[in-house]
Coordinates of C-alpha atoms in Angstrom, one line a residue:
Chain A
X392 CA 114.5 222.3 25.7
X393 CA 114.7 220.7 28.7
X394 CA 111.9 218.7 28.9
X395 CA 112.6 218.0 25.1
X396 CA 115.6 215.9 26.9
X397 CA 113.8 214.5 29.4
X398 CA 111.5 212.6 27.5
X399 CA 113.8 211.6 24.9
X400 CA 115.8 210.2 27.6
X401 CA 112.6 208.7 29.0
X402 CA 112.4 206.9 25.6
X403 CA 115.6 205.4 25.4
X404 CA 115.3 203.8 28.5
X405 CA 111.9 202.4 27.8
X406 CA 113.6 200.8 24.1
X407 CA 116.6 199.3 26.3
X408 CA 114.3 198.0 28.5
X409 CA 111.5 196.4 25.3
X410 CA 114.7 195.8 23.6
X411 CA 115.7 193.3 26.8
X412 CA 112.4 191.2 26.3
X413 CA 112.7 190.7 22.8
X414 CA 113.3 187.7 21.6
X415 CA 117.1 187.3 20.5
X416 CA 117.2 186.5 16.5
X417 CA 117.9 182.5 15.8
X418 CA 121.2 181.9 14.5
X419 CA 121.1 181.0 10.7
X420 CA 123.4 179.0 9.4
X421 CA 125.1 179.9 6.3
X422 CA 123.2 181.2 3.3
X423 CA 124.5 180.6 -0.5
X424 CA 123.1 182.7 -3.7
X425 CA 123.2 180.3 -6.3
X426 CA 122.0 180.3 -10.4
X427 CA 121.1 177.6 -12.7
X428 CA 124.7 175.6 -14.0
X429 CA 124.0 177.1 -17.5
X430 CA 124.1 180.7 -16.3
X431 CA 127.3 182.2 -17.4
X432 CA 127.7 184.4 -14.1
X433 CA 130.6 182.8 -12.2
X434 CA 130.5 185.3 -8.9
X435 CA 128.8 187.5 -7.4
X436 CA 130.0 190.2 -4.3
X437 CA 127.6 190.9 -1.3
X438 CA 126.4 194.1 -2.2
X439 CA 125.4 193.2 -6.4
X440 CA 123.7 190.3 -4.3
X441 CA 121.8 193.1 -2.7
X442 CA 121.4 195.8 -5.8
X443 CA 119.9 192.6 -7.4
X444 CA 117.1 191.6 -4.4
X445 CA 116.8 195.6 -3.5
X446 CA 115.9 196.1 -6.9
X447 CA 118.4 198.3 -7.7
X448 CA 120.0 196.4 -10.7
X449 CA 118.0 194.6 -12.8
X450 CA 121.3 193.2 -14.4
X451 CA 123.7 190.7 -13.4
X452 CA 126.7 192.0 -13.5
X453 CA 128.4 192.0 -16.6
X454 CA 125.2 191.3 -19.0
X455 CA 121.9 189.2 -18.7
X456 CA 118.7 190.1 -17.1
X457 CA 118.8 189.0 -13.5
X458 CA 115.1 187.9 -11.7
X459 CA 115.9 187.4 -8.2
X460 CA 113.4 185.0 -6.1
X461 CA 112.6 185.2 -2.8
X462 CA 112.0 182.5 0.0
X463 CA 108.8 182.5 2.0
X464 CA 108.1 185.5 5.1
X465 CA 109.8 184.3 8.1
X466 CA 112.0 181.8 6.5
X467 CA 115.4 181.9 8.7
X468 CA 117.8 181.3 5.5
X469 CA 115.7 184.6 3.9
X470 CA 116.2 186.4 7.1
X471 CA 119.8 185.8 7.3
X472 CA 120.9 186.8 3.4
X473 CA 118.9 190.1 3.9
X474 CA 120.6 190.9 7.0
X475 CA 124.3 190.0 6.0
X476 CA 123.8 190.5 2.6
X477 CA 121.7 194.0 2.9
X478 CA 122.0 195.0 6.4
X479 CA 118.7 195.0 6.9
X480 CA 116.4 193.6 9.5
X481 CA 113.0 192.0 8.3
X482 CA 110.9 194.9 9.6
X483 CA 113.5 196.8 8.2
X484 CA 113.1 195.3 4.5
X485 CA 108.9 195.1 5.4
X486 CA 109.4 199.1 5.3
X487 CA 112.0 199.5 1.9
X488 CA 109.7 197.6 -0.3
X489 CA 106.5 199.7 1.3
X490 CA 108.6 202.6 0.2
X491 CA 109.5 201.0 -3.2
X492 CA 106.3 199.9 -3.9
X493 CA 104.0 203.0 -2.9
X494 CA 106.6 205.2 -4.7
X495 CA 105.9 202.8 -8.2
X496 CA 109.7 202.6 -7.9
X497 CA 109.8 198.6 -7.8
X498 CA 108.2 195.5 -6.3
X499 CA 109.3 192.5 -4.1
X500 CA 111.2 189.4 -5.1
X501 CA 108.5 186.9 -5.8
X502 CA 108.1 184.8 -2.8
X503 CA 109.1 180.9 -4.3
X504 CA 108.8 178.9 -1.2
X505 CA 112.0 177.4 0.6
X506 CA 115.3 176.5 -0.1
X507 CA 114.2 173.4 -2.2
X508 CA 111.5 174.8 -4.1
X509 CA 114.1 177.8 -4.7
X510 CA 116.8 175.6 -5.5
X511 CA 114.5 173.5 -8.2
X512 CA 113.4 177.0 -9.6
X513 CA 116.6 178.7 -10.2
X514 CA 118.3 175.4 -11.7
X515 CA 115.5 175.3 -14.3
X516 CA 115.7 178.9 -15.5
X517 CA 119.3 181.1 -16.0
X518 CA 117.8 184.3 -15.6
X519 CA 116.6 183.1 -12.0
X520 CA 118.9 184.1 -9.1
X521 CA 118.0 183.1 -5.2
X522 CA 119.4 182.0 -2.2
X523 CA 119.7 178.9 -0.4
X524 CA 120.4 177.4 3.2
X525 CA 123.8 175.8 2.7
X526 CA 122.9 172.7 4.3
X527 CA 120.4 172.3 0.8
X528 CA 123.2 172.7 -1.8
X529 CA 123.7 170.4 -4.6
X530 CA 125.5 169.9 -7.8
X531 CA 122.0 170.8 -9.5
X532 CA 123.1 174.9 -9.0
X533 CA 125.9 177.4 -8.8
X534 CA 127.3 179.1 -5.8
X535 CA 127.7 182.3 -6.7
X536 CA 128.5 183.9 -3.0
X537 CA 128.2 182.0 0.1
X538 CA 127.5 184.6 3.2
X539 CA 128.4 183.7 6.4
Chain B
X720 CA 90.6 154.2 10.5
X721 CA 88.2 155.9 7.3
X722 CA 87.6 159.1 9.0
X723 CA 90.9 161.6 8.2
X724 CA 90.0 160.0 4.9
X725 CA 86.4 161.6 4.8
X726 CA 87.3 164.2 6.2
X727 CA 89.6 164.9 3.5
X728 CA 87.2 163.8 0.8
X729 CA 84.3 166.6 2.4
X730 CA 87.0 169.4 2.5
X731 CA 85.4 172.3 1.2
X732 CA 85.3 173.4 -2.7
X733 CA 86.6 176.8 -1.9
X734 CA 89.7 175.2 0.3
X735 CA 90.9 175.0 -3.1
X736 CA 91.2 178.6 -3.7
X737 CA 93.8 178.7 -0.8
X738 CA 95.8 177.1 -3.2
X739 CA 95.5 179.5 -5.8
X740 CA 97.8 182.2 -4.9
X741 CA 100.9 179.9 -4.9
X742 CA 99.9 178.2 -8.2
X743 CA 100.0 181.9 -9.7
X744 CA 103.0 182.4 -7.8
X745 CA 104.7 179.3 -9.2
X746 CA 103.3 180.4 -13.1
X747 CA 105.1 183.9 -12.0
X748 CA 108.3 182.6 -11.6
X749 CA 108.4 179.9 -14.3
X750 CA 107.5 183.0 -17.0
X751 CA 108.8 186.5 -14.8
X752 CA 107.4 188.0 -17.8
X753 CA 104.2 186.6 -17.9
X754 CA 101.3 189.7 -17.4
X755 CA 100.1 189.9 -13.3
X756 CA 98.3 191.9 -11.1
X757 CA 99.6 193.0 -7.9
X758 CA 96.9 194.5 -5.3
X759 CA 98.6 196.4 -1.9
X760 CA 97.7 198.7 0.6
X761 CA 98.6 200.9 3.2
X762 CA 96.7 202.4 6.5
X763 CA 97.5 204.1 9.6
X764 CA 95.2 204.6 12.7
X765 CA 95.9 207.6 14.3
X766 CA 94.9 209.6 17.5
X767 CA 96.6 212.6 18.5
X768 CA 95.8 215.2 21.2
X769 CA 97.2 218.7 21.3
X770 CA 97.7 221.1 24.9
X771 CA 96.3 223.9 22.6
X772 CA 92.3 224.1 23.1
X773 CA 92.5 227.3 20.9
X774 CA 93.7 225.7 17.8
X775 CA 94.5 223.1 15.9
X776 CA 97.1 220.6 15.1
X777 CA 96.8 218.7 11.4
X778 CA 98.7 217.3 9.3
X779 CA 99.1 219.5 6.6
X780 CA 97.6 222.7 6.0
X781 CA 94.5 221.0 3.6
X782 CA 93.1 219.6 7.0
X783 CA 90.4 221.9 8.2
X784 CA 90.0 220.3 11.5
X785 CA 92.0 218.5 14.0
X786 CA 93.6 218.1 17.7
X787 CA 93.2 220.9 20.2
X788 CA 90.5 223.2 19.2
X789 CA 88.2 220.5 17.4
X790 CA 89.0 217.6 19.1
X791 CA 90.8 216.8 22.3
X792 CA 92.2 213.4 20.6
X793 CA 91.8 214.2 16.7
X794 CA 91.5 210.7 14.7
X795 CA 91.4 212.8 11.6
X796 CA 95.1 213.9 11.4
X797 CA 96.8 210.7 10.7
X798 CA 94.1 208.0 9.8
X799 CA 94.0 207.3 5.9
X800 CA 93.5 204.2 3.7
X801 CA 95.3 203.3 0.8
X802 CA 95.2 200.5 -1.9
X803 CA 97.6 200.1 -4.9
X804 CA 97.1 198.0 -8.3
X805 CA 100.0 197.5 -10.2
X806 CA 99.6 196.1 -13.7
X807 CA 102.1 194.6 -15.8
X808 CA 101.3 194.4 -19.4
X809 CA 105.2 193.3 -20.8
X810 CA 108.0 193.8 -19.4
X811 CA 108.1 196.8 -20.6
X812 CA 104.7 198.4 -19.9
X813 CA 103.1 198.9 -16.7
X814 CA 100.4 200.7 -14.6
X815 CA 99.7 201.5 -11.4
X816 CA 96.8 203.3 -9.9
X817 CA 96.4 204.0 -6.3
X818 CA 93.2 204.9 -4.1
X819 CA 93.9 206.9 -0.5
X820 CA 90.7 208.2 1.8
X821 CA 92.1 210.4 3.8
X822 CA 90.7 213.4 5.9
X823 CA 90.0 216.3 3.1
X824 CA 89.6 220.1 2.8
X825 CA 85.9 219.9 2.8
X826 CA 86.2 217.4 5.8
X827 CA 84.8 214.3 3.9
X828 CA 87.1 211.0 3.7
X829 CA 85.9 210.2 0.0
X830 CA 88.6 208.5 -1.7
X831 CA 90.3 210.2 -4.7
X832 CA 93.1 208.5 -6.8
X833 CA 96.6 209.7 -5.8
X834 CA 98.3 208.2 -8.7
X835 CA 97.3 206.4 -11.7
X836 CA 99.9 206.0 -14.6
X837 CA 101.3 204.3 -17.4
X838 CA 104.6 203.1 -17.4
X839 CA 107.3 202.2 -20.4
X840 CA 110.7 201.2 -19.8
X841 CA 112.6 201.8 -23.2
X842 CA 115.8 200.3 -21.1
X843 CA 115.8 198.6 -17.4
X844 CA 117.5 202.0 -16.6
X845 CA 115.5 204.3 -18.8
X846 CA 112.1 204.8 -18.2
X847 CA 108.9 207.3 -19.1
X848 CA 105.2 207.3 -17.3
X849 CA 102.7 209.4 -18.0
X850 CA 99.4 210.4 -16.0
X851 CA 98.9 211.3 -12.2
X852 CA 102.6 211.3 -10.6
X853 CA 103.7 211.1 -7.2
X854 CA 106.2 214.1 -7.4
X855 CA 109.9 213.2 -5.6
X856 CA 110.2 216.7 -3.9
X857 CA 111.4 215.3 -0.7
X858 CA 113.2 212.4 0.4
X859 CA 109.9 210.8 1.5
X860 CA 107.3 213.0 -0.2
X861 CA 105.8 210.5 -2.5
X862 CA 105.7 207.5 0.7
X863 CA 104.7 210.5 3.4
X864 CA 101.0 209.0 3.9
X865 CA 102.5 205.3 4.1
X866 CA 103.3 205.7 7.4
X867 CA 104.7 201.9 7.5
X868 CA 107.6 202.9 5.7
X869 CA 108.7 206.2 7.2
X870 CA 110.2 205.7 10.9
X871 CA 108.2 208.8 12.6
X872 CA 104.7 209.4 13.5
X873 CA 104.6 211.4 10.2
X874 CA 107.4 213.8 8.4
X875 CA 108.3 216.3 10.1
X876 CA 105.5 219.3 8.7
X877 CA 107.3 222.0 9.2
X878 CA 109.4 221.0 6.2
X879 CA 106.7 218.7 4.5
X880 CA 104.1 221.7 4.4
X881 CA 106.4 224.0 2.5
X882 CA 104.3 222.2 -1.0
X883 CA 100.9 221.5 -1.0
X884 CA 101.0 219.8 -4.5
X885 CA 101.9 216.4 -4.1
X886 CA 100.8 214.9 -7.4
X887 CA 101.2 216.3 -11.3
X888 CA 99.1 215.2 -14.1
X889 CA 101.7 215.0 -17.1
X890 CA 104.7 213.1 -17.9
X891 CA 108.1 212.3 -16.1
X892 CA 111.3 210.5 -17.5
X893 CA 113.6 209.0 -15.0
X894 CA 117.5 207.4 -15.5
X895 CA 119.6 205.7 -13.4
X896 CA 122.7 204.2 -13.6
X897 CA 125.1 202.5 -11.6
X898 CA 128.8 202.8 -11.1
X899 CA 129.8 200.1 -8.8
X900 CA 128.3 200.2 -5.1
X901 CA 127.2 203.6 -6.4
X902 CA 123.4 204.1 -7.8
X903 CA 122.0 207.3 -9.2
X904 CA 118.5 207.7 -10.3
X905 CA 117.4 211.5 -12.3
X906 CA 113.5 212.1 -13.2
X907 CA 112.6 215.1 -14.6
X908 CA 108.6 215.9 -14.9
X909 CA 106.6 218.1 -16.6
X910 CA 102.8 218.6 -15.5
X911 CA 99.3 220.6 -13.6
X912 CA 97.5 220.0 -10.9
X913 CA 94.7 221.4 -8.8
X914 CA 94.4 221.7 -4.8
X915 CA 91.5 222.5 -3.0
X916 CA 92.5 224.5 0.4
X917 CA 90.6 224.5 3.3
X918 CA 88.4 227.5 2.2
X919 CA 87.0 225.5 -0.8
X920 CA 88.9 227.4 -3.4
X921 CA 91.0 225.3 -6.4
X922 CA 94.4 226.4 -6.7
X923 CA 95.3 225.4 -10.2
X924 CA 99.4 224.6 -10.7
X925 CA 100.3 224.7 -14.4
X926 CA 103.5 224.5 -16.4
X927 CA 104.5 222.2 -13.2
X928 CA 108.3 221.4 -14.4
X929 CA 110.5 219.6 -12.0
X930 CA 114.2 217.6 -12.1
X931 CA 114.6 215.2 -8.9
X932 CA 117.9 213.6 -8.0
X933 CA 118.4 210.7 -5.9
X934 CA 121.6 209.0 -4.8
X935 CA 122.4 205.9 -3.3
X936 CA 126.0 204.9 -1.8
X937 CA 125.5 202.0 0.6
X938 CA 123.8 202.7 3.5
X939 CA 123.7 206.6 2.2
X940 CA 121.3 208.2 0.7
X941 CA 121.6 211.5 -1.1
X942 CA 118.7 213.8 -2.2
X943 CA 117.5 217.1 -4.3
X944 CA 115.1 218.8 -6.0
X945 CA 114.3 221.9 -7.6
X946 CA 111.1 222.7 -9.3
X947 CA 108.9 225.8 -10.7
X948 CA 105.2 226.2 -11.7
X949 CA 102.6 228.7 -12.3
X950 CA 100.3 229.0 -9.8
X951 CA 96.8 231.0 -10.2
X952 CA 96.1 232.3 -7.0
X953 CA 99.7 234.3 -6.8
X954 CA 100.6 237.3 -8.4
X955 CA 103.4 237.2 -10.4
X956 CA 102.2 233.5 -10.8
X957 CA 105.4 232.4 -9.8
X958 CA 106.1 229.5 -7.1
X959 CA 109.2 227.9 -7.2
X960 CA 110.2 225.3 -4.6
X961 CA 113.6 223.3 -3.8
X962 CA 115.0 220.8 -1.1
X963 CA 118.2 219.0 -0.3
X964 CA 118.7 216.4 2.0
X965 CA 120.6 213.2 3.0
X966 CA 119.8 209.5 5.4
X967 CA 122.4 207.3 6.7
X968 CA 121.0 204.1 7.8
X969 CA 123.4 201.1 8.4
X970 CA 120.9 199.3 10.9
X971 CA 121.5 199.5 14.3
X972 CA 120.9 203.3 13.9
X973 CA 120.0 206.0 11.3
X974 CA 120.0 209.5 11.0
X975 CA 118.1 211.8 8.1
X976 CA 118.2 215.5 7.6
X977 CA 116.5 217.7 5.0
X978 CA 116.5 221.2 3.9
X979 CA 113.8 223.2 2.0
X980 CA 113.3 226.5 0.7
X981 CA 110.3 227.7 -1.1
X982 CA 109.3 231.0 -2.7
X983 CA 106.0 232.1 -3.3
X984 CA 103.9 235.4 -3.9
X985 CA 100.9 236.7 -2.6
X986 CA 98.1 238.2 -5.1
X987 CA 98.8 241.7 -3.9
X988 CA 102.7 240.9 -5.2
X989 CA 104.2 240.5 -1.7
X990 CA 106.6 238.3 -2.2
X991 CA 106.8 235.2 0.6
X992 CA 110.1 233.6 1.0
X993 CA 110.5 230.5 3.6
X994 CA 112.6 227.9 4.9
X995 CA 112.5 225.0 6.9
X996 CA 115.2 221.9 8.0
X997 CA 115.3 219.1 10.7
X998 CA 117.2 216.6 12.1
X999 CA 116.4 213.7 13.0
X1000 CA 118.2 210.1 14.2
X1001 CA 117.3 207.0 16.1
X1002 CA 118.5 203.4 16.6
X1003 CA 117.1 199.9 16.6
X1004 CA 117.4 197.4 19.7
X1005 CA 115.7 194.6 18.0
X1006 CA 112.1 195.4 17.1
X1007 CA 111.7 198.6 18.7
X1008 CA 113.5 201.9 17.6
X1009 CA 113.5 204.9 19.5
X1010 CA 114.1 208.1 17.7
X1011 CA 114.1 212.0 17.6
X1012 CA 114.0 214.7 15.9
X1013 CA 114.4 219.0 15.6
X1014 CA 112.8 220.7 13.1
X1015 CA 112.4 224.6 12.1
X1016 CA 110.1 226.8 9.7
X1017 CA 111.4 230.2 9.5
X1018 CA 110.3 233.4 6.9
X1019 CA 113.2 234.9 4.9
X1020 CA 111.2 237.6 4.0
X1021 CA 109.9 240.5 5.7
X1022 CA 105.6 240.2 4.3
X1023 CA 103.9 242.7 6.9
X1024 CA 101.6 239.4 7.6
X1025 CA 101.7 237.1 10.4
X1026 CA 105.1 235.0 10.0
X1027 CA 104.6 231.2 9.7
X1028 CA 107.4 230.6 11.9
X1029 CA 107.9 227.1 14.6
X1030 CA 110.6 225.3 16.1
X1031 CA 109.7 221.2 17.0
X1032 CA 111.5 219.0 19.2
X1033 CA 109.6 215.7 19.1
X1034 CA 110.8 212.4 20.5
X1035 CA 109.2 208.4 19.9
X1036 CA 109.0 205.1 19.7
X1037 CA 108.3 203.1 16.6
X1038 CA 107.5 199.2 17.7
X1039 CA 107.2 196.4 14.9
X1040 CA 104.8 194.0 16.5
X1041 CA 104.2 192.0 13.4
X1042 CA 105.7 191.9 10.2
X1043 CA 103.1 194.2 8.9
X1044 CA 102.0 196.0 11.5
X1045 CA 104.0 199.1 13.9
X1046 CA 102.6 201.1 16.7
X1047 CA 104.0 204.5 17.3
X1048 CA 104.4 206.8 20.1
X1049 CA 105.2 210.1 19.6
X1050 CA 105.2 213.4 21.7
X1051 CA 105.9 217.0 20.2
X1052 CA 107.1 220.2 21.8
X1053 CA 105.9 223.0 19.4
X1054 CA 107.3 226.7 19.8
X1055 CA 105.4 228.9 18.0
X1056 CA 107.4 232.4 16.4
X1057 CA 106.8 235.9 18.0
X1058 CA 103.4 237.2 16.3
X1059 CA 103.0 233.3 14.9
X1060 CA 100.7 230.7 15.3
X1061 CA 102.8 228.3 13.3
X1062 CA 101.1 225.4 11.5
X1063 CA 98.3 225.4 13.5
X1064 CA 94.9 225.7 11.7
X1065 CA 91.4 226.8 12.9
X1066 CA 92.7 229.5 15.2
X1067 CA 90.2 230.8 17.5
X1068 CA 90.0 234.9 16.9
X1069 CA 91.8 236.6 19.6
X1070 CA 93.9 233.8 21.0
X1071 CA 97.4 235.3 21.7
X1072 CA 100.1 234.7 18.8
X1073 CA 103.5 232.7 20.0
X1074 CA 103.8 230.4 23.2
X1075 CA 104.3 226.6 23.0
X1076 CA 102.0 223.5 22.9
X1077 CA 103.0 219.8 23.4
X1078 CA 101.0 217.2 21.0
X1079 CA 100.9 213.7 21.7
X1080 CA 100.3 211.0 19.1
X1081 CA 99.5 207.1 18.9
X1082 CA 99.4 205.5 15.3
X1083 CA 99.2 201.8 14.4
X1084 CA 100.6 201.7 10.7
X1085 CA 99.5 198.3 8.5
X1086 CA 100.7 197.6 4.8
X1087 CA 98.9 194.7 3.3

């Protein structure tokens, strides 16, 4: 029991001290989920953002099938909606869709590139849904949720 | 001032093919319906040594070998291989059929498909498969041998042992709806399937029937199951089987727990009642996330035979050095029952029943 403690102990202070030399996460400026103008979604709230990328709704809310699109591994502006929008950290979202996926439960968001390609995608088909760095918004989309 | 020119002109034919995977990608997104393959896969090297040179410490109880007795370090327990094809047809119809070598009862690694069904989703929310189905007994039963996506060395055996059938051959039906932040997803199955124990006999399962609850609030997820089936080695052939348990993980930390309770008979009618829990949390500082947990197996029944009875207090580290890839560190501090000898397999006669063992285990986990 007491050694039990010990170690566990032991490995805290061994995280703190990994956790020190990690590399802090870049900031990310703000993210935007965004649809083609046609789409007759008008909003969207963080958490259907989620359901919809976590493949747990397959609907946007309110009617219409929903495809969401994901940006490239490592892209900051993908990093930033899962963590706000999801609470999850990438190696966190690296294990949910092992899980999903070797359960036959669901697959990953195709991966579409970067904000632009995204952006170029989604405005072209209504049933697309992604997410964008702010800084690449145009009139060509609509803002369904900006996260901050 | 020609040269990058050349050089791009003699690029190589096959440089093209790097190219390939986002043209698909592109076709992918421009038609989301349009039919694809989808190939994954999972592995985890493992070695783990156990204090106990008199026995040994596996897995689960279909491993005939492992750390202690064996081997000091065991690379058997843990390792495996897995690769996934998923097939969509429409977007109605798909399959999937997944391949694992793993260490076996007759000590081979040959690969054997874990899962291979069809798919039909009548609705987004309503959906039937049919053929070789991971079963949802536990919260992680059906991703227990991806070791990627499950936070510990492996899940806690005491609790993950209770069912050695993993898989039914038949037909499932699962629903799920939604009521705001609130998603609930119901399967109920109906199947067979044989098991080969370590002592080369097949254990046929039939009339396998099965209904599986999981609930998800947030960061919360709620889970049951209850399930029956007829099992040939047991007389009557009666073995029924349920669990409850819940996870709560907001990010910087998480914390799981899970109940089972299974009852079984023996073929001389002795009836075999046992139960088994843990506990187990952790947090995340960045990449690395420490983590512990408690867990118990316990007999309810009073069987005249040796009790299958063990108490775990295991402590670790899970560090994501890639996006794929994690290394583990785990360390276990087994107490056996009075008159037990636990989990442990391969027993050499006339080692003395009870005491303690400490295991220690190093995995690197991939998913590709």
């Amino acid at each position: 029991m007491r050694a039990a403690a010990a170690v566990t102990v032991a490995a805290l202070l061994c995280c703190c001290a990994l956790a020190l030399v990690a590399p802090a996460p870049a900031r990310a400026a703000d993210v935007v989920v965004i649809v083609a103008t046609r789409s007759a979604v008008k909003a969207l709230t963080a958490n259907q953002a989620a359901d919809l990328f976590l493949g747990k709704a397959s609907d946007f809310p309110g009617g219409g099938a929903a495809t969401p699109i994901d940006q490239g591994e490592g892209s900051p502006a993908r990093d930033a909606f899962y963590q706000k929008a999801a609470g999850k950290a990438p190696a966190q979202m690296k294990a949910y869709w092992a899980r999903m996926l070797f359960t036959g439960r669901g697959e990953p968001p195709v991966e579409s590139g970067d904000s632009a390609a995204v952006k170029r995608l989604v405005a072209a088909n209504p049933g697309l849904v992604g997410y964008i760095d702010k800084d690449a918004l145009d009139a060509s989309v609509r803002v369904l949720l900006t996260i901050h | 001032m020609t040269r990058p020119a050349t050089a791009r002109a003699r690029r190589p034919w096959w440089a093209l093919l790097a190219a390939l995977p986002l043209l698909a990608q592109a076709r992918q997104v421009e038609q989301p319906a349009g039919a694809a393959i989808a190939v994954n896969g999972f592995g985890t090297l493992g070695a783990v040594h156990s204090s106990e040179p008199r026995a040994d410490f596996v897995f689960d109880n279909l491993q005939p070998h492992g750390a202690g007795r064996s081997r000091d370090w065991s690379m058997d327990t843990d390792s495996r291989l897995g690769v996934q094809l998923t097939m969509h047809a429409t977007p109605q119809l798909s399959a999937v059929v997944q391949v694992i070598s793993e260490y076996r009862a007759d000590g081979s690694y040959t690969p054997f498909v874990s899962w291979a069904n069809v798919k039909y989703a009548f609705t987004p929310d309503l959906s039937v498969r049919v053929g070789r189905i991971a079963l949802a007994s536990f919260l992680a039963s059906d991703s227990r041998r991806v070791g990627f996506s499950n936070v510990s060395a492996r899940p806690p055996s005491e609790v993950y042992r209770l069912l050695a059938v993993k898989e039914s051959d038949g037909v499932d039906a699962t629903y799920r709806w939604h009521d705001g932040d609130l998603n609930n997803s119901t399967s109920v199955t109906y199947g067979r399937r044989t098991v080969t124990n370590v002592a080369g006999a097949d254990i046929h399962s039939t009339r396998l029937a099965g209904v599986f609850d999981t609930l998800d609030y947030g960061a919360l997820t709620v889970h049951a199951a209850y399930q029956i089936r007829n099992v040939d080695n047991q007389h009557p052939p009666l073995g029924r089987f349920m669990s409850a348990g819940a996870s709560y993980d907001p990010g910087p930390w998480f914390a799981q727990a899970e109940w089972a309770r299974a009852v079984n008979y023996t073929a001389a009618s002795v009836r075999v009642a046992r139960a088994a829990w843990y506990v187990s949390a952790g947090m995340r500082f960045g990449s690395v996330a420490p983590y512990a947990t408690v867990s118990e197996l316990r007999p309810l029944s009073e069987t005249g035979l040796a009790p299958l009875a063990q108490r775990t207090y295991a402590g670790g580290i899970r560090w994501d050095v890639a996006r794929n890839v994690d290394l583990k560190l785990q360390w276990d501090r087994i107490a056996l029952g009075d008159r037990s000898f636990g989990t442990l397999q391969n027993v050499a006669p006339g080692t003395r029943a009870g005491g303690r063992l400490h295991v220690v285990s190093l995995l690197a986990d991939v998913i590709f």
